PDB file of C-alpha atoms in Angstrom:
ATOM      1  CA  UNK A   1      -9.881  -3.633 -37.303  1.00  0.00           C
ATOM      2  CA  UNK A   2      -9.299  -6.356 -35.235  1.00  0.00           C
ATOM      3  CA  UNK A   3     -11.081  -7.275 -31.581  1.00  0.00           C
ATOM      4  CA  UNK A   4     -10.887  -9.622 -28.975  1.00  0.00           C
ATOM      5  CA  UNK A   5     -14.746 -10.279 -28.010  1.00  0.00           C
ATOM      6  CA  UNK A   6     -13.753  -8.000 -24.974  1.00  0.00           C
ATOM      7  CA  UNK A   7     -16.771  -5.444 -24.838  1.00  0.00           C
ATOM      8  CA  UNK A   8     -15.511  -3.073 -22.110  1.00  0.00           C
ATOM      9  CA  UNK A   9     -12.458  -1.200 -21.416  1.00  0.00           C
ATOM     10  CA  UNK A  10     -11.907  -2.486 -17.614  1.00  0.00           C
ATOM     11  CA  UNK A  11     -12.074  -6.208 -18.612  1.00  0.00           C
ATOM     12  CA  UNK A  12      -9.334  -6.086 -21.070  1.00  0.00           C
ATOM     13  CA  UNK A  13      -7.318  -3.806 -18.838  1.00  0.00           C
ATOM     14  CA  UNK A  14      -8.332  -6.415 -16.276  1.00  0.00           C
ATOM     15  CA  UNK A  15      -9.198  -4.202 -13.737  1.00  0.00           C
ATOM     16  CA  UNK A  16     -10.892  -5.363 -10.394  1.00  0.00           C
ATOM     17  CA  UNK A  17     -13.638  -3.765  -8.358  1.00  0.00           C
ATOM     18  CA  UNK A  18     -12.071  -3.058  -5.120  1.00  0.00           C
ATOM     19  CA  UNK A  19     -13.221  -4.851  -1.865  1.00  0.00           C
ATOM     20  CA  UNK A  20     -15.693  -2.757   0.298  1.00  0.00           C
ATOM     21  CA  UNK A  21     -15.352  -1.922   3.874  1.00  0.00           C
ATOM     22  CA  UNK A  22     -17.135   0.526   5.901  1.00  0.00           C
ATOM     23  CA  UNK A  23     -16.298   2.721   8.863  1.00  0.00           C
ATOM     24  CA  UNK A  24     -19.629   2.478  10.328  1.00  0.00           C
ATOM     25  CA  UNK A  25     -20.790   5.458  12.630  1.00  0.00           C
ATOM     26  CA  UNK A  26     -19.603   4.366  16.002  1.00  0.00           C
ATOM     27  CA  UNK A  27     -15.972   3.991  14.086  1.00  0.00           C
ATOM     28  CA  UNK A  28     -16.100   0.175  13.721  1.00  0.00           C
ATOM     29  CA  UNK A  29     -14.995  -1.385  10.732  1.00  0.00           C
ATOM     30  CA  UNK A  30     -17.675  -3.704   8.568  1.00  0.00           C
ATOM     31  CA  UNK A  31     -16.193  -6.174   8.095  1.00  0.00           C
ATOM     32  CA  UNK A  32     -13.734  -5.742  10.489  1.00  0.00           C
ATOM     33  CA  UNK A  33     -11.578  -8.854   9.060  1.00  0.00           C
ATOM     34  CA  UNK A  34     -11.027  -8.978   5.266  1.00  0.00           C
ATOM     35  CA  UNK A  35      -8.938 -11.119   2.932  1.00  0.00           C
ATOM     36  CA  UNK A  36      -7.584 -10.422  -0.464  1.00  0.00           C
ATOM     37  CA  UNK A  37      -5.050 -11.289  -3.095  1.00  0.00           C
ATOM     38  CA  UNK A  38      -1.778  -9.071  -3.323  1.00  0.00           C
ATOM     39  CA  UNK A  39      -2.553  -6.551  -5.424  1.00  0.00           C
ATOM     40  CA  UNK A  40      -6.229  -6.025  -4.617  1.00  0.00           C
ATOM     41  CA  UNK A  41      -7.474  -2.681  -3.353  1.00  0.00           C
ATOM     42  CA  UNK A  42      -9.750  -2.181  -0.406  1.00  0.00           C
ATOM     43  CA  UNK A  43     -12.072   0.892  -0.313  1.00  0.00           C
ATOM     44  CA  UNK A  44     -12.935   2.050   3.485  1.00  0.00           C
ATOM     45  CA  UNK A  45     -15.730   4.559   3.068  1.00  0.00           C
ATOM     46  CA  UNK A  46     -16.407   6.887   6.110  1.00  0.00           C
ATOM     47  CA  UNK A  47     -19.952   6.288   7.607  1.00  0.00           C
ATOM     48  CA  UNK A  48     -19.558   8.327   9.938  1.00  0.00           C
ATOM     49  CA  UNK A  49     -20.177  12.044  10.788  1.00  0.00           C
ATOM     50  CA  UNK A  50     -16.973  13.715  10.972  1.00  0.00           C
ATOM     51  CA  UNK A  51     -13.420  13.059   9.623  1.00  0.00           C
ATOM     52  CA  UNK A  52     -12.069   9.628   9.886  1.00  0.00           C
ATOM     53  CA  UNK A  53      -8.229   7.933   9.735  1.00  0.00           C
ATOM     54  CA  UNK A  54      -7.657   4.242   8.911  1.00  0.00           C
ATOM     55  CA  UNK A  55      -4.088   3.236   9.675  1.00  0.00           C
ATOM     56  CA  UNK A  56      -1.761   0.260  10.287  1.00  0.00           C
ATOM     57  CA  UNK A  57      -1.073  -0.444  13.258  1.00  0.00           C
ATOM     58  CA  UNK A  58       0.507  -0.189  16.161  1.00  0.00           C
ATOM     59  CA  UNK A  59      -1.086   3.328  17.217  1.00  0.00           C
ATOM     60  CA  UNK A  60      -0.049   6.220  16.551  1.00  0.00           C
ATOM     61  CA  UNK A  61       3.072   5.504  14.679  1.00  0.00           C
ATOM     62  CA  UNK A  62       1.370   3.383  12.250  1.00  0.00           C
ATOM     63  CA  UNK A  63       4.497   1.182  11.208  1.00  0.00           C
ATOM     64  CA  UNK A  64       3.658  -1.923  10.507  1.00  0.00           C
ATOM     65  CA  UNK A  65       3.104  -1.386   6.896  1.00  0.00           C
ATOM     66  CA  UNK A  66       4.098   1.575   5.781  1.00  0.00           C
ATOM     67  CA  UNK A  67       2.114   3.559   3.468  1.00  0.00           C
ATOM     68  CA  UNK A  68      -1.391   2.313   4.982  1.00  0.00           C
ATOM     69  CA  UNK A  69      -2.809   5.791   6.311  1.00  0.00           C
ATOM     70  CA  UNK A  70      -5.505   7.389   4.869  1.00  0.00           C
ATOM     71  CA  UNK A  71      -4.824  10.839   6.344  1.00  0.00           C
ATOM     72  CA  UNK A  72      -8.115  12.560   7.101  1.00  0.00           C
ATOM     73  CA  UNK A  73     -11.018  11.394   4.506  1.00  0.00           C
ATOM     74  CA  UNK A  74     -14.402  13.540   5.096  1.00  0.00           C
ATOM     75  CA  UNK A  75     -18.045  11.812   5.993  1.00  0.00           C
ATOM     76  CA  UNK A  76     -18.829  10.265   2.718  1.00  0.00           C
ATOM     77  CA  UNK A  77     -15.991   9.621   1.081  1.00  0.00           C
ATOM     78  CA  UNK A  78     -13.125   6.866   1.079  1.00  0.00           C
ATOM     79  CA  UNK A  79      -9.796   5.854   0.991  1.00  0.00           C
ATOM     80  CA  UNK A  80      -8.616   3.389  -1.155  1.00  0.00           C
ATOM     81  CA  UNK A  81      -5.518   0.633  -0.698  1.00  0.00           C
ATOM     82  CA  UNK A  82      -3.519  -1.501  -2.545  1.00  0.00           C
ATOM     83  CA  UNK A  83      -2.594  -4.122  -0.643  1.00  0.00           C
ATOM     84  CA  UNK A  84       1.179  -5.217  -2.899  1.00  0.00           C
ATOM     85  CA  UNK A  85       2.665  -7.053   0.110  1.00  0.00           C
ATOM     86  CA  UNK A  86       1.467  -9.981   1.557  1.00  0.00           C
ATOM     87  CA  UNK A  87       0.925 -11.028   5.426  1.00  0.00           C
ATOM     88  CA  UNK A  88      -1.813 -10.378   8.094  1.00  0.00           C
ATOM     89  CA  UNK A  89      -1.719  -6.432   8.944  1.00  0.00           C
ATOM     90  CA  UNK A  90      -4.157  -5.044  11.299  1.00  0.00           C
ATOM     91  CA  UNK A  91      -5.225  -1.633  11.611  1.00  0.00           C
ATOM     92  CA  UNK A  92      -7.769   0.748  13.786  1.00  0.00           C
ATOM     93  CA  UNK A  93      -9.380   4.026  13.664  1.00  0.00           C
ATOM     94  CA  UNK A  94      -6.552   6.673  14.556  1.00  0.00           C
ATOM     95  CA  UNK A  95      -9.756   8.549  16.574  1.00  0.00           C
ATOM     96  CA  UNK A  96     -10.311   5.344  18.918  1.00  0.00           C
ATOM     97  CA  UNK A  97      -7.294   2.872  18.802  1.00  0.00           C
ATOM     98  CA  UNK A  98      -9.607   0.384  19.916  1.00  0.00           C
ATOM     99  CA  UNK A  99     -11.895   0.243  16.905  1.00  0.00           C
ATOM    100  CA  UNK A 100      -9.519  -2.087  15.101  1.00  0.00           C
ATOM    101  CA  UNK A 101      -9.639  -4.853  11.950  1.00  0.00           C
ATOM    102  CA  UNK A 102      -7.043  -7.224   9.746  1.00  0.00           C
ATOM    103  CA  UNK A 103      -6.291  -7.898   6.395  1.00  0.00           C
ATOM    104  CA  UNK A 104      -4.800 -10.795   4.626  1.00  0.00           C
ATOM    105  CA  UNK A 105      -3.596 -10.605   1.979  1.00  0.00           C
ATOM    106  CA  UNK A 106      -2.208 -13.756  -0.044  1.00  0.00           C
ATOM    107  CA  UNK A 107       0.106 -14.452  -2.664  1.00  0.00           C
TER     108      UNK A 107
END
């Protein structure tokens, strides 16, 4: 049997913890500006007290990059994204168009 000197299962898969953001309760995102690599994942977890939607931009067609709409996630839980194209997107809270935030994402 031969091994690598990899002890776990995720490092020689070489998966990545996703970044963390937060919908906080007042439906802000924390942080509100994030940058990551393309291919990295973002997890928004909802803070708050009722249903929550994270979408790209502009409001409410949510167009600028397709695919970035988390639909209705309950208090508690999250959404998660993989961020595969690269570029500045921003994106708000589909219950108040004015709580908004940006990712970068880089080659």
């Amino acid at each position: 049997m031969a091994t690598s000197g990899v002890t776990t299962i995720s490092a020689d898969a070489g998966l990545v913890a996703p970044v963390e953001a937060m919908i906080n309760a007042d439906g802000t995102f924390s942080p509100s500006s994030l940058t990551v690599a393309r291919g990295r994942t973002i997890r928004f977890t909802n803070n708050t007290n009722a249903l929550s939607r994270t979408a790209s931009n502009p409001h409410p067609t949510h167009t600028d990059l397709a695919g970035f709409d988390s639909a209705h996630v309950p208090a508690g839980l999250n959404y998660v994204y993989r961020f595969t194209k690269a570029g500045t997107f921003s994106f708000h809270n589909h219950a108040d168009s004015t709580k908004t935030g940006t990712v970068t994402v880089t080659q």
